[in-house]
Amino acid sequence: MRLEIQCEDRVGMIREILDIFIPHQIDMRLVEADSKQRCIYCGFSDIPFSQLQSLLAEIRKLDSVEDVKTIRFTPFEREHNALYTLLESLPDGVIAVDLSGRITMVTELAADDLGASVTDLMHQPLQQFIKGIHFSKSAWANPKAGLSKRIRIRNKTLLLEMRPFFVVDDEGGDIPAGTVIYLKSEQRLDRQAANLKLVPEAENHLETFFQPEVIKSAAMAHTLRQAKAFAEVNVPLFVQGEVGTGKRHLIEALFQYWQKRQSDQDAELVVRHAKDIQLDDIKGLDKHSGWFVIDQIEHLAAEQQLNLSSWLHQQADTVTSFDRQMRLVTLSSLSQANLLASGLEASLYFALAKVSLTMPSLRERREDLEGLVIHLLRDLTERYRKPMPNLSKEALTKLSLHSWSGNLSELQNVCLQTLLQTKNKTWQAQDIELPEDKHLSLTLQNGSLEKTVKAWESTLLKQLYPHYPSTRRLAKAVGMSHSAIANKLKEYGIQGK
């Protein structure tokens, strides 16, 4: 049990309080005084409620006592446990010793390094557990500088770093109080670095998320222009795109772009799947500001569709441009026709799609493919600690010819698989394993096979030419003669060199 007694800071105050505890035969375990907060804290074992009432009444009668109440912990206990939690979360083991070299504090990680339990280590000489270094009594009693040494304990090599700590006296001088020891291992340092690489980036501003090398395609450049134009218009936004095109990444980047321009650090980005949306979520839209994103809107329950329609109607009638409100953003991999066929109310759809963006598929972004692969590989090589590979022309051609039904998600999977199993510094076409491609995207042209083949050939050469921008380079890539490719480029109106 803990008591907080608020009172004036005067001589004899603590003595008078403690005298009250004696007739109650209370075994005092803890006493703290905080002159800045004008509080005295007492800790003892639990007592019956009737006895507690009597004790509190007696304390309140003391001169200068303003208030007394029970609390769950004292400020020192809170700070002490916060410190221990912080130390236990560090990647290194931590030990503190007093001026005689006895352990006064040790984390679980340090105890494991020393091969003993925390209980067995407390108040024991540190020298007893680290045999490789001799510490003199004077070194503990008068710590003046840090020390770093490699030690070996239980067949593990550790880096031991010692730092003295001091307490400030009443005159502002530093009094040696003990030493803090850090135990570092190469394995833990590597694990910490690996964790850093695995954690996603907190910021992907629109201007940095879409690098120039991944917006070469007309489709992506158009989407980016629209995104910037729609960013600051506070009306519902609808984003459509095939599975794996990166719709959520686009919204996260767009939100941060908007937030930076608005200088509204309190705005929230909330992303929820449509299946998880409840009435309370919709009612809560009025209490916050920012963007509320509903992913896969086609899965929104019929009841919540009505509630959301009602909320949108209310917003249109009552909200002004000066109100802080949540902007509604919806995502879907279905087209408008398929969305309405799935059961989404037409009136709700058109209310949600005041402005709309289309995230292009990878098939529409052939010009961006090389930049996207490099962008993905930079992240994957850092995360999995692999060297950055190069791409051969043949490998890039093989990637360009694939239909990518899974879009960026499929591309990332292929890159990861190739990276993990390929030791070559330069990826060749045979290094890349692609799933069977059943989507040739061919349509019979005017009932003629010859015209269909020519149309497909024209499309393919237009896609390949930016990667091999000369007739000689393109001819070598596809295995044809220079003159044959030159004739085809001329026939299809593709500018050659």
Tab-separated table of C-alpha atoms in Angstrom:
chain	number	residue	atom	x	y	z
A	1	MET	CA	0.000	0.000	0.000
A	2	ARG	CA	1.231	3.487	-0.833
A	3	LEU	CA	0.161	6.898	0.518
A	4	GLU	CA	0.733	10.318	-1.013
A	5	ILE	CA	0.675	13.104	1.574
A	6	GLN	CA	0.620	16.627	0.212
A	7	CYS	CA	1.859	19.118	2.759
A	8	GLU	CA	4.036	22.128	3.443
A	9	ASP	CA	7.792	21.630	3.524
A	10	ARG	CA	8.659	22.320	7.173
A	11	VAL	CA	11.053	20.924	9.753
A	12	GLY	CA	9.681	17.915	11.636
A	13	MET	CA	6.917	17.124	9.137
A	14	ILE	CA	8.130	13.615	8.340
A	15	ARG	CA	8.726	12.845	12.054
A	16	GLU	CA	5.140	13.790	12.936
A	17	ILE	CA	3.758	11.611	10.133
A	18	LEU	CA	5.855	8.603	11.116
A	19	ASP	CA	4.799	8.961	14.769
A	20	ILE	CA	1.182	8.359	13.700
A	21	PHE	CA	2.119	4.964	12.191
A	22	ILE	CA	3.615	3.612	15.443
A	23	PRO	CA	0.343	3.057	17.423
A	24	HIS	CA	-1.070	1.229	14.369
A	25	GLN	CA	1.952	-1.101	14.434
A	26	ILE	CA	2.580	-0.527	10.731
A	27	ASP	CA	5.891	-1.787	9.392
A	28	MET	CA	7.119	1.052	7.186
A	29	ARG	CA	8.892	-0.230	4.024
A	30	LEU	CA	9.376	2.974	2.063
A	31	VAL	CA	9.546	6.732	2.678
A	32	GLU	CA	10.140	9.343	-0.042
A	33	ALA	CA	10.052	13.129	0.050
A	34	ASP	CA	9.631	15.388	-2.989
A	35	SER	CA	10.117	19.030	-2.034
A	36	LYS	CA	9.287	20.294	-5.520
A	37	GLN	CA	5.886	18.588	-5.538
A	38	ARG	CA	5.439	19.208	-1.802
A	39	CYS	CA	4.663	15.523	-1.216
A	40	ILE	CA	5.721	12.757	1.143
A	41	TYR	CA	5.260	9.128	0.063
A	42	CYS	CA	4.948	6.183	2.462
A	43	GLY	CA	4.896	2.487	1.613
A	44	PHE	CA	3.798	-0.425	3.830
A	45	SER	CA	1.920	-3.735	3.742
A	46	ASP	CA	-1.843	-3.682	3.174
A	47	ILE	CA	-4.009	-3.009	6.219
A	48	PRO	CA	-7.786	-3.449	6.791
A	49	PHE	CA	-9.991	-0.747	5.304
A	50	SER	CA	-11.308	0.382	8.684
A	51	GLN	CA	-7.753	0.848	9.972
A	52	LEU	CA	-6.826	2.740	6.797
A	53	GLN	CA	-9.749	5.134	7.277
A	54	SER	CA	-8.628	5.844	10.828
A	55	LEU	CA	-5.010	6.371	9.715
A	56	LEU	CA	-5.947	8.811	6.949
A	57	ALA	CA	-8.150	10.810	9.325
A	58	GLU	CA	-5.303	11.186	11.814
A	59	ILE	CA	-2.851	12.300	9.124
A	60	ARG	CA	-5.312	14.930	7.810
A	61	LYS	CA	-5.459	16.466	11.302
A	62	LEU	CA	-1.757	17.282	11.249
A	63	ASP	CA	-0.839	20.920	10.834
A	64	SER	CA	0.174	21.818	7.221
A	65	VAL	CA	-1.262	18.609	5.681
A	66	GLU	CA	-3.395	19.569	2.689
A	67	ASP	CA	-4.415	16.151	1.358
A	68	VAL	CA	-3.676	12.453	1.728
A	69	LYS	CA	-4.681	9.615	-0.593
A	70	THR	CA	-3.737	6.085	-1.574
A	71	ILE	CA	-1.683	5.566	-4.743
A	72	ARG	CA	-0.505	2.472	-6.617
A	73	PHE	CA	3.204	3.385	-6.811
A	74	THR	CA	5.584	6.183	-5.878
A	75	PRO	CA	7.486	8.413	-8.352
A	76	PHE	CA	10.732	6.587	-7.518
A	77	GLU	CA	9.139	3.196	-8.200
A	78	ARG	CA	7.782	4.461	-11.521
A	79	GLU	CA	11.144	5.881	-12.614
A	80	HIS	CA	13.031	2.814	-11.367
A	81	ASN	CA	10.853	0.425	-13.377
A	82	ALA	CA	10.928	2.670	-16.440
A	83	LEU	CA	14.740	2.617	-16.283
A	84	TYR	CA	14.848	-1.166	-15.968
A	85	THR	CA	12.427	-1.569	-18.882
A	86	LEU	CA	14.606	0.709	-21.005
A	87	LEU	CA	17.795	-1.168	-20.097
A	88	GLU	CA	16.199	-4.559	-20.777
A	89	SER	CA	15.163	-3.368	-24.262
A	90	LEU	CA	18.750	-2.442	-25.194
A	91	PRO	CA	20.658	-4.792	-27.508
A	92	ASP	CA	23.528	-4.946	-24.978
A	93	GLY	CA	23.779	-6.381	-21.497
A	94	VAL	CA	24.122	-3.745	-18.764
A	95	ILE	CA	25.652	-4.024	-15.288
A	96	ALA	CA	26.095	-1.374	-12.585
A	97	VAL	CA	28.569	-1.742	-9.704
A	98	ASP	CA	29.208	0.363	-6.625
A	99	LEU	CA	32.517	1.808	-5.459
A	100	SER	CA	33.618	-1.555	-4.095
A	101	GLY	CA	32.930	-3.373	-7.358
A	102	ARG	CA	29.784	-5.147	-6.164
A	103	ILE	CA	26.864	-5.531	-8.575
A	104	THR	CA	23.932	-3.247	-7.768
A	105	MET	CA	21.967	-3.692	-10.995
A	106	VAL	CA	22.085	-6.205	-13.853
A	107	THR	CA	19.858	-6.919	-16.863
A	108	GLU	CA	18.725	-10.380	-17.912
A	109	LEU	CA	20.881	-10.228	-21.041
A	110	ALA	CA	24.009	-9.433	-19.011
A	111	ALA	CA	23.156	-12.172	-16.520
A	112	ASP	CA	22.898	-14.657	-19.389
A	113	ASP	CA	26.315	-13.548	-20.663
A	114	LEU	CA	27.817	-14.117	-17.210
A	115	GLY	CA	26.113	-17.506	-16.837
A	116	ALA	CA	24.204	-16.763	-13.632
A	117	SER	CA	20.769	-15.580	-12.580
A	118	VAL	CA	20.035	-11.973	-11.686
A	119	THR	CA	19.364	-13.000	-8.085
A	120	ASP	CA	22.712	-14.793	-7.759
A	121	LEU	CA	24.586	-11.812	-9.223
A	122	MET	CA	23.116	-9.051	-7.067
A	123	HIS	CA	25.508	-7.641	-4.440
A	124	GLN	CA	28.289	-10.004	-5.501
A	125	PRO	CA	31.739	-8.812	-6.706
A	126	LEU	CA	31.804	-8.512	-10.487
A	127	GLN	CA	35.404	-9.819	-10.443
A	128	GLN	CA	34.012	-13.174	-9.352
A	129	PHE	CA	32.247	-13.630	-12.707
A	130	ILE	CA	34.767	-12.026	-15.098
A	131	LYS	CA	38.061	-13.837	-14.618
A	132	GLY	CA	39.960	-12.433	-17.579
A	133	ILE	CA	40.507	-8.911	-16.216
A	134	HIS	CA	41.868	-7.829	-12.856
A	135	PHE	CA	40.121	-4.818	-11.320
A	136	SER	CA	41.901	-3.173	-8.399
A	137	LYS	CA	39.916	-1.750	-5.500
A	138	SER	CA	41.222	1.718	-6.303
A	139	ALA	CA	39.905	1.426	-9.857
A	140	TRP	CA	36.395	0.855	-8.522
A	141	ALA	CA	36.655	3.452	-5.753
A	142	ASN	CA	37.931	6.277	-7.980
A	143	PRO	CA	36.609	5.740	-11.516
A	144	LYS	CA	37.882	8.545	-13.724
A	145	ALA	CA	37.676	7.379	-17.323
A	146	GLY	CA	36.101	4.774	-19.548
A	147	LEU	CA	37.645	1.443	-20.458
A	148	SER	CA	37.063	-0.863	-23.442
A	149	LYS	CA	38.367	-4.445	-23.643
A	150	ARG	CA	37.655	-7.656	-25.510
A	151	ILE	CA	36.858	-10.459	-23.086
A	152	ARG	CA	35.873	-14.081	-23.454
A	153	ILE	CA	33.190	-15.608	-21.220
A	154	ARG	CA	31.631	-19.046	-21.673
A	155	ASN	CA	33.253	-19.403	-25.114
A	156	LYS	CA	31.771	-16.098	-26.291
A	157	THR	CA	33.820	-13.065	-27.282
A	158	LEU	CA	32.339	-9.863	-25.880
A	159	LEU	CA	33.256	-6.208	-25.943
A	160	LEU	CA	33.286	-4.824	-22.401
A	161	GLU	CA	32.865	-1.066	-22.094
A	162	MET	CA	33.012	0.651	-18.692
A	163	ARG	CA	31.847	4.166	-17.912
A	164	PRO	CA	31.911	5.788	-14.460
A	165	PHE	CA	28.835	7.667	-13.245
A	166	PHE	CA	28.646	10.513	-10.748
A	167	VAL	CA	26.199	12.171	-8.353
A	168	VAL	CA	26.092	15.964	-8.075
A	169	ASP	CA	26.577	17.297	-4.533
A	170	ASP	CA	24.966	20.398	-3.010
A	171	GLU	CA	27.758	22.586	-4.348
A	172	GLY	CA	27.516	21.280	-7.921
A	173	GLY	CA	30.534	19.003	-7.740
A	174	ASP	CA	30.674	15.470	-9.175
A	175	ILE	CA	30.996	12.669	-6.640
A	176	PRO	CA	31.930	9.186	-7.992
A	177	ALA	CA	29.059	6.798	-7.348
A	178	GLY	CA	29.933	3.687	-9.332
A	179	THR	CA	30.507	2.243	-12.793
A	180	VAL	CA	28.222	1.093	-15.607
A	181	ILE	CA	29.407	-1.833	-17.750
A	182	TYR	CA	28.104	-2.635	-21.243
A	183	LEU	CA	28.550	-6.139	-22.650
A	184	LYS	CA	28.328	-6.141	-26.453
A	185	SER	CA	28.508	-9.084	-28.827
A	186	GLU	CA	29.031	-9.127	-32.593
A	187	GLN	CA	25.994	-11.358	-33.013
A	188	ARG	CA	23.713	-8.899	-31.195
A	189	LEU	CA	25.094	-5.955	-33.153
A	190	ASP	CA	24.412	-7.819	-36.412
A	191	ARG	CA	20.887	-8.657	-35.253
A	192	GLN	CA	20.223	-5.003	-34.413
A	193	ALA	CA	21.426	-3.928	-37.856
A	194	ALA	CA	19.230	-6.591	-39.460
A	195	ASN	CA	16.183	-5.401	-37.493
A	196	LEU	CA	16.830	-1.848	-38.661
A	197	LYS	CA	16.740	-3.005	-42.267
A	198	LEU	CA	13.570	-5.032	-41.780
A	199	VAL	CA	11.573	-2.162	-40.311
A	200	PRO	CA	9.589	-0.259	-42.956
A	201	GLU	CA	10.419	3.389	-43.573
A	202	ALA	CA	8.299	5.875	-41.660
A	203	GLU	CA	8.328	8.417	-44.490
A	204	ASN	CA	7.744	7.968	-48.201
A	205	HIS	CA	6.897	11.465	-49.380
A	206	LEU	CA	5.357	11.657	-52.836
A	207	GLU	CA	8.362	13.492	-54.223
A	208	THR	CA	10.820	10.808	-53.060
A	209	PHE	CA	8.635	7.700	-53.360
A	210	PHE	CA	8.260	8.117	-57.141
A	211	GLN	CA	11.800	8.518	-58.406
A	212	PRO	CA	12.283	9.690	-62.027
A	213	GLU	CA	13.396	6.215	-63.141
A	214	VAL	CA	10.023	4.706	-62.153
A	215	ILE	CA	7.742	7.314	-63.749
A	216	LYS	CA	9.028	7.141	-67.323
A	217	SER	CA	5.769	5.590	-68.532
A	218	ALA	CA	2.988	7.891	-69.674
A	219	ALA	CA	0.479	5.992	-67.495
A	220	MET	CA	2.432	6.480	-64.251
A	221	ALA	CA	3.301	10.090	-65.043
A	222	HIS	CA	-0.411	10.796	-65.617
A	223	THR	CA	-1.390	9.171	-62.301
A	224	LEU	CA	1.242	11.206	-60.469
A	225	ARG	CA	-0.013	14.483	-61.978
A	226	GLN	CA	-3.573	13.621	-60.971
A	227	ALA	CA	-2.486	12.615	-57.457
A	228	LYS	CA	-0.858	15.991	-56.857
A	229	ALA	CA	-3.882	17.816	-58.249
A	230	PHE	CA	-6.288	15.889	-55.994
A	231	ALA	CA	-4.137	15.909	-52.839
A	232	GLU	CA	-5.463	19.116	-51.293
A	233	VAL	CA	-9.080	18.857	-52.425
A	234	ASN	CA	-11.049	17.741	-49.376
A	235	VAL	CA	-13.538	15.474	-51.155
A	236	PRO	CA	-13.790	11.676	-51.171
A	237	LEU	CA	-11.092	10.006	-53.266
A	238	PHE	CA	-11.457	6.652	-55.011
A	239	VAL	CA	-8.371	4.696	-56.128
A	240	GLN	CA	-8.745	1.764	-58.489
A	241	GLY	CA	-6.073	-0.618	-59.713
A	242	GLU	CA	-5.355	-4.297	-60.181
A	243	VAL	CA	-4.101	-6.444	-57.318
A	244	GLY	CA	-0.525	-5.623	-56.406
A	245	THR	CA	-0.211	-2.300	-58.221
A	246	GLY	CA	0.685	-0.397	-55.038
A	247	LYS	CA	-2.530	1.476	-54.259
A	248	ARG	CA	-1.853	1.645	-50.510
A	249	HIS	CA	1.718	2.819	-51.068
A	250	LEU	CA	0.367	5.568	-53.297
A	251	ILE	CA	-2.070	6.723	-50.596
A	252	GLU	CA	0.574	6.647	-47.853
A	253	ALA	CA	2.894	8.764	-49.988
A	254	LEU	CA	0.089	11.099	-51.029
A	255	PHE	CA	-1.017	11.571	-47.408
A	256	GLN	CA	2.481	12.547	-46.312
A	257	TYR	CA	2.756	14.933	-49.262
A	258	TRP	CA	-0.557	16.509	-48.187
A	259	GLN	CA	0.402	16.578	-44.513
A	260	LYS	CA	3.695	18.299	-45.261
A	261	ARG	CA	1.974	21.008	-47.309
A	262	GLN	CA	-0.762	21.481	-44.691
A	263	SER	CA	1.687	21.481	-41.756
A	264	ASP	CA	-0.896	19.457	-39.828
A	265	GLN	CA	1.117	17.048	-37.690
A	266	ASP	CA	-1.980	15.997	-35.711
A	267	ALA	CA	-3.728	14.588	-38.786
A	268	GLU	CA	-4.126	10.805	-38.812
A	269	LEU	CA	-3.899	8.243	-41.592
A	270	VAL	CA	-6.217	5.380	-40.649
A	271	VAL	CA	-6.367	2.324	-42.940
A	272	ARG	CA	-9.096	-0.291	-42.395
A	273	HIS	CA	-10.312	-3.238	-44.415
A	274	ALA	CA	-13.965	-2.892	-45.454
A	275	LYS	CA	-14.893	-6.144	-43.675
A	276	ASP	CA	-13.782	-4.653	-40.345
A	277	ILE	CA	-15.797	-1.414	-40.604
A	278	GLN	CA	-18.444	-1.034	-37.882
A	279	LEU	CA	-20.976	1.688	-37.043
A	280	ASP	CA	-18.671	3.081	-34.338
A	281	ASP	CA	-15.950	3.608	-36.946
A	282	ILE	CA	-18.285	5.696	-39.077
A	283	LYS	CA	-19.568	7.697	-36.102
A	284	GLY	CA	-15.964	8.333	-35.052
A	285	LEU	CA	-15.142	10.062	-38.340
A	286	ASP	CA	-16.456	13.336	-36.903
A	287	LYS	CA	-14.041	13.264	-33.956
A	288	HIS	CA	-10.736	13.285	-35.820
A	289	SER	CA	-8.969	14.950	-38.727
A	290	GLY	CA	-6.909	13.323	-41.433
A	291	TRP	CA	-7.588	10.568	-43.961
A	292	PHE	CA	-9.701	7.465	-43.363
A	293	VAL	CA	-8.885	4.750	-45.912
A	294	ILE	CA	-11.245	1.849	-46.587
A	295	ASP	CA	-9.455	-0.945	-48.426
A	296	GLN	CA	-11.422	-3.251	-50.742
A	297	ILE	CA	-14.635	-1.233	-50.513
A	298	GLU	CA	-16.503	-4.006	-52.365
A	299	HIS	CA	-16.525	-6.010	-49.099
A	300	LEU	CA	-18.375	-3.339	-47.094
A	301	ALA	CA	-21.482	-4.844	-45.483
A	302	ALA	CA	-24.885	-3.624	-46.710
A	303	GLU	CA	-25.741	-2.154	-43.301
A	304	GLN	CA	-22.505	-0.173	-43.181
A	305	GLN	CA	-23.070	1.023	-46.746
A	306	LEU	CA	-26.268	2.693	-45.527
A	307	ASN	CA	-24.491	4.188	-42.507
A	308	LEU	CA	-21.649	5.498	-44.655
A	309	SER	CA	-24.097	6.988	-47.177
A	310	SER	CA	-25.883	8.733	-44.318
A	311	TRP	CA	-22.596	10.135	-42.993
A	312	LEU	CA	-21.598	11.422	-46.444
A	313	HIS	CA	-25.013	13.056	-46.897
A	314	GLN	CA	-24.685	14.735	-43.493
A	315	GLN	CA	-21.223	16.023	-44.377
A	316	ALA	CA	-22.487	17.574	-47.587
A	317	ASP	CA	-25.224	19.430	-45.671
A	318	THR	CA	-23.368	20.601	-42.558
A	319	VAL	CA	-19.605	20.686	-43.015
A	320	THR	CA	-17.882	23.887	-44.089
A	321	SER	CA	-14.388	24.379	-45.481
A	322	PHE	CA	-13.236	25.566	-42.054
A	323	ASP	CA	-14.179	22.342	-40.261
A	324	ARG	CA	-11.507	19.805	-39.370
A	325	GLN	CA	-12.672	16.495	-40.763
A	326	MET	CA	-11.581	13.099	-42.001
A	327	ARG	CA	-11.176	12.766	-45.731
A	328	LEU	CA	-12.636	9.492	-46.967
A	329	VAL	CA	-10.438	7.444	-49.319
A	330	THR	CA	-11.545	4.122	-50.793
A	331	LEU	CA	-9.504	1.484	-52.614
A	332	SER	CA	-10.572	-1.334	-54.893
A	333	SER	CA	-9.097	-3.743	-57.405
A	334	LEU	CA	-12.459	-3.907	-59.254
A	335	SER	CA	-13.667	-1.724	-62.099
A	336	GLN	CA	-16.783	0.430	-61.726
A	337	ALA	CA	-18.966	-2.136	-63.461
A	338	ASN	CA	-17.660	-5.009	-61.349
A	339	LEU	CA	-17.993	-2.962	-58.171
A	340	LEU	CA	-21.657	-2.280	-58.809
A	341	ALA	CA	-22.200	-5.923	-59.768
A	342	SER	CA	-20.582	-6.993	-56.470
A	343	GLY	CA	-23.342	-5.279	-54.487
A	344	LEU	CA	-21.962	-1.802	-53.827
A	345	GLU	CA	-24.785	0.721	-54.003
A	346	ALA	CA	-24.488	2.967	-57.045
A	347	SER	CA	-25.305	6.104	-55.060
A	348	LEU	CA	-22.579	5.275	-52.537
A	349	TYR	CA	-20.037	4.569	-55.261
A	350	PHE	CA	-20.581	7.919	-56.961
A	351	ALA	CA	-20.433	9.683	-53.584
A	352	LEU	CA	-17.098	8.010	-52.858
A	353	ALA	CA	-15.662	8.684	-56.315
A	354	LYS	CA	-15.895	12.482	-56.366
A	355	VAL	CA	-12.355	12.316	-57.728
A	356	SER	CA	-10.687	9.086	-58.780
A	357	LEU	CA	-7.235	7.773	-59.563
A	358	THR	CA	-6.224	4.691	-61.509
A	359	MET	CA	-3.040	2.959	-60.445
A	360	PRO	CA	-1.658	1.545	-63.708
A	361	SER	CA	-0.746	-2.106	-64.022
A	362	LEU	CA	2.822	-3.184	-64.642
A	363	ARG	CA	1.855	-4.042	-68.225
A	364	GLU	CA	1.214	-0.314	-68.719
A	365	ARG	CA	4.535	0.579	-67.117
A	366	ARG	CA	7.035	-1.337	-69.263
A	367	GLU	CA	9.272	1.748	-69.455
A	368	ASP	CA	9.416	1.814	-65.640
A	369	LEU	CA	10.346	-1.841	-65.237
A	370	GLU	CA	14.128	-1.446	-65.064
A	371	GLY	CA	13.862	1.366	-62.520
A	372	LEU	CA	11.347	-0.604	-60.442
A	373	VAL	CA	13.613	-3.664	-60.381
A	374	ILE	CA	16.590	-1.562	-59.263
A	375	HIS	CA	14.425	0.143	-56.630
A	376	LEU	CA	13.246	-3.230	-55.281
A	377	LEU	CA	16.742	-4.714	-55.332
A	378	ARG	CA	18.178	-1.821	-53.336
A	379	ASP	CA	15.717	-2.588	-50.566
A	380	LEU	CA	16.029	-6.381	-50.777
A	381	THR	CA	19.831	-6.454	-50.847
A	382	GLU	CA	20.016	-4.248	-47.767
A	383	ARG	CA	17.372	-6.261	-45.953
A	384	TYR	CA	18.886	-9.674	-46.714
A	385	ARG	CA	22.518	-8.513	-46.756
A	386	LYS	CA	23.215	-9.547	-50.328
A	387	PRO	CA	25.415	-7.778	-52.907
A	388	MET	CA	23.603	-5.600	-55.447
A	389	PRO	CA	23.404	-7.509	-58.770
A	390	ASN	CA	23.500	-6.107	-62.292
A	391	LEU	CA	20.878	-6.847	-64.956
A	392	SER	CA	21.870	-8.185	-68.345
A	393	LYS	CA	19.949	-7.063	-71.427
A	394	GLU	CA	18.603	-10.571	-71.859
A	395	ALA	CA	17.330	-10.676	-68.266
A	396	LEU	CA	15.610	-7.323	-68.652
A	397	THR	CA	14.049	-8.444	-71.934
A	398	LYS	CA	12.692	-11.587	-70.263
A	399	LEU	CA	11.154	-9.491	-67.490
A	400	SER	CA	9.686	-7.041	-70.022
A	401	LEU	CA	7.898	-9.812	-71.933
A	402	HIS	CA	6.101	-11.200	-68.867
A	403	SER	CA	2.464	-10.165	-68.334
A	404	TRP	CA	2.806	-9.603	-64.529
A	405	SER	CA	-0.711	-10.478	-63.459
A	406	GLY	CA	0.406	-9.902	-59.845
A	407	ASN	CA	2.022	-6.572	-60.752
A	408	LEU	CA	4.490	-5.111	-58.234
A	409	SER	CA	3.811	-7.850	-55.676
A	410	GLU	CA	4.710	-10.525	-58.234
A	411	LEU	CA	7.758	-8.553	-59.397
A	412	GLN	CA	9.024	-8.280	-55.822
A	413	ASN	CA	8.564	-12.027	-55.302
A	414	VAL	CA	10.507	-12.823	-58.483
A	415	CYS	CA	13.306	-10.436	-57.521
A	416	LEU	CA	13.581	-11.917	-54.024
A	417	GLN	CA	13.611	-15.494	-55.293
A	418	THR	CA	16.277	-14.707	-57.900
A	419	LEU	CA	18.380	-12.755	-55.412
A	420	LEU	CA	18.396	-15.564	-52.849
A	421	GLN	CA	19.323	-18.341	-55.266
A	422	THR	CA	21.602	-16.585	-57.785
A	423	LYS	CA	25.285	-16.074	-57.027
A	424	ASN	CA	26.135	-14.376	-60.320
A	425	LYS	CA	26.997	-10.697	-60.107
A	426	THR	CA	25.042	-10.130	-63.306
A	427	TRP	CA	21.628	-11.726	-63.728
A	428	GLN	CA	21.145	-13.623	-66.959
A	429	ALA	CA	17.810	-14.580	-68.482
A	430	GLN	CA	18.188	-18.186	-67.332
A	431	ASP	CA	18.641	-17.040	-63.715
A	432	ILE	CA	15.107	-15.668	-63.575
A	433	GLU	CA	12.289	-18.161	-63.038
A	434	LEU	CA	8.906	-16.804	-64.067
A	435	PRO	CA	5.527	-18.467	-63.545
A	436	GLU	CA	3.743	-19.758	-66.600
A	437	ASP	CA	2.330	-16.804	-68.520
A	438	LYS	CA	-1.225	-17.469	-69.719
A	439	HIS	CA	-2.091	-13.860	-70.513
A	440	LEU	CA	-0.805	-13.039	-73.979
A	441	SER	CA	-3.241	-10.146	-74.383
A	442	LEU	CA	-3.884	-10.998	-78.055
A	443	THR	CA	-7.091	-10.172	-79.927
A	444	LEU	CA	-7.782	-11.282	-83.505
A	445	GLN	CA	-7.457	-8.236	-85.769
A	446	ASN	CA	-10.096	-7.963	-88.531
A	447	GLY	CA	-10.394	-11.741	-88.749
A	448	SER	CA	-6.791	-12.028	-89.952
A	449	LEU	CA	-4.012	-14.011	-88.272
A	450	GLU	CA	-1.362	-12.118	-90.235
A	451	LYS	CA	-2.672	-8.715	-89.084
A	452	THR	CA	-2.923	-9.985	-85.507
A	453	VAL	CA	0.699	-11.165	-85.497
A	454	LYS	CA	1.863	-7.863	-87.017
A	455	ALA	CA	-0.071	-5.883	-84.384
A	456	TRP	CA	1.499	-7.942	-81.618
A	457	GLU	CA	4.958	-7.585	-83.172
A	458	SER	CA	4.507	-3.819	-83.478
A	459	THR	CA	3.464	-3.522	-79.836
A	460	LEU	CA	6.379	-5.658	-78.670
A	461	LEU	CA	8.968	-3.679	-80.643
A	462	LYS	CA	7.557	-0.380	-79.334
A	463	GLN	CA	7.981	-1.701	-75.796
A	464	LEU	CA	11.510	-2.971	-76.396
A	465	TYR	CA	12.870	-0.020	-78.364
A	466	PRO	CA	13.274	2.388	-75.376
A	467	HIS	CA	15.546	-0.211	-73.755
A	468	TYR	CA	17.597	-0.739	-76.950
A	469	PRO	CA	17.343	2.666	-78.689
A	470	SER	CA	19.166	1.797	-81.936
A	471	THR	CA	18.514	-0.697	-84.707
A	472	ARG	CA	21.808	-2.486	-84.078
A	473	ARG	CA	21.222	-2.884	-80.339
A	474	LEU	CA	17.597	-3.995	-80.835
A	475	ALA	CA	18.613	-6.454	-83.568
A	476	LYS	CA	21.182	-8.043	-81.268
A	477	ALA	CA	18.703	-8.296	-78.392
A	478	VAL	CA	16.027	-10.131	-80.421
A	479	GLY	CA	18.450	-12.171	-82.553
A	480	MET	CA	17.627	-10.678	-85.947
A	481	SER	CA	19.675	-8.952	-88.619
A	482	HIS	CA	20.187	-5.196	-88.563
A	483	SER	CA	18.435	-4.715	-91.907
A	484	ALA	CA	15.425	-6.844	-90.902
A	485	ILE	CA	14.859	-4.830	-87.728
A	486	ALA	CA	15.351	-1.551	-89.604
A	487	ASN	CA	12.626	-2.534	-92.053
A	488	LYS	CA	10.216	-3.519	-89.299
A	489	LEU	CA	10.797	-0.276	-87.401
A	490	LYS	CA	10.093	1.650	-90.573
A	491	GLU	CA	6.984	-0.427	-91.314
A	492	TYR	CA	5.538	0.165	-87.853
A	493	GLY	CA	6.498	3.826	-87.665
A	494	ILE	CA	9.015	3.389	-84.865
A	495	GLN	CA	11.829	5.926	-85.016
A	496	GLY	CA	15.153	4.101	-85.454
A	497	LYS	CA	18.756	5.172	-85.532
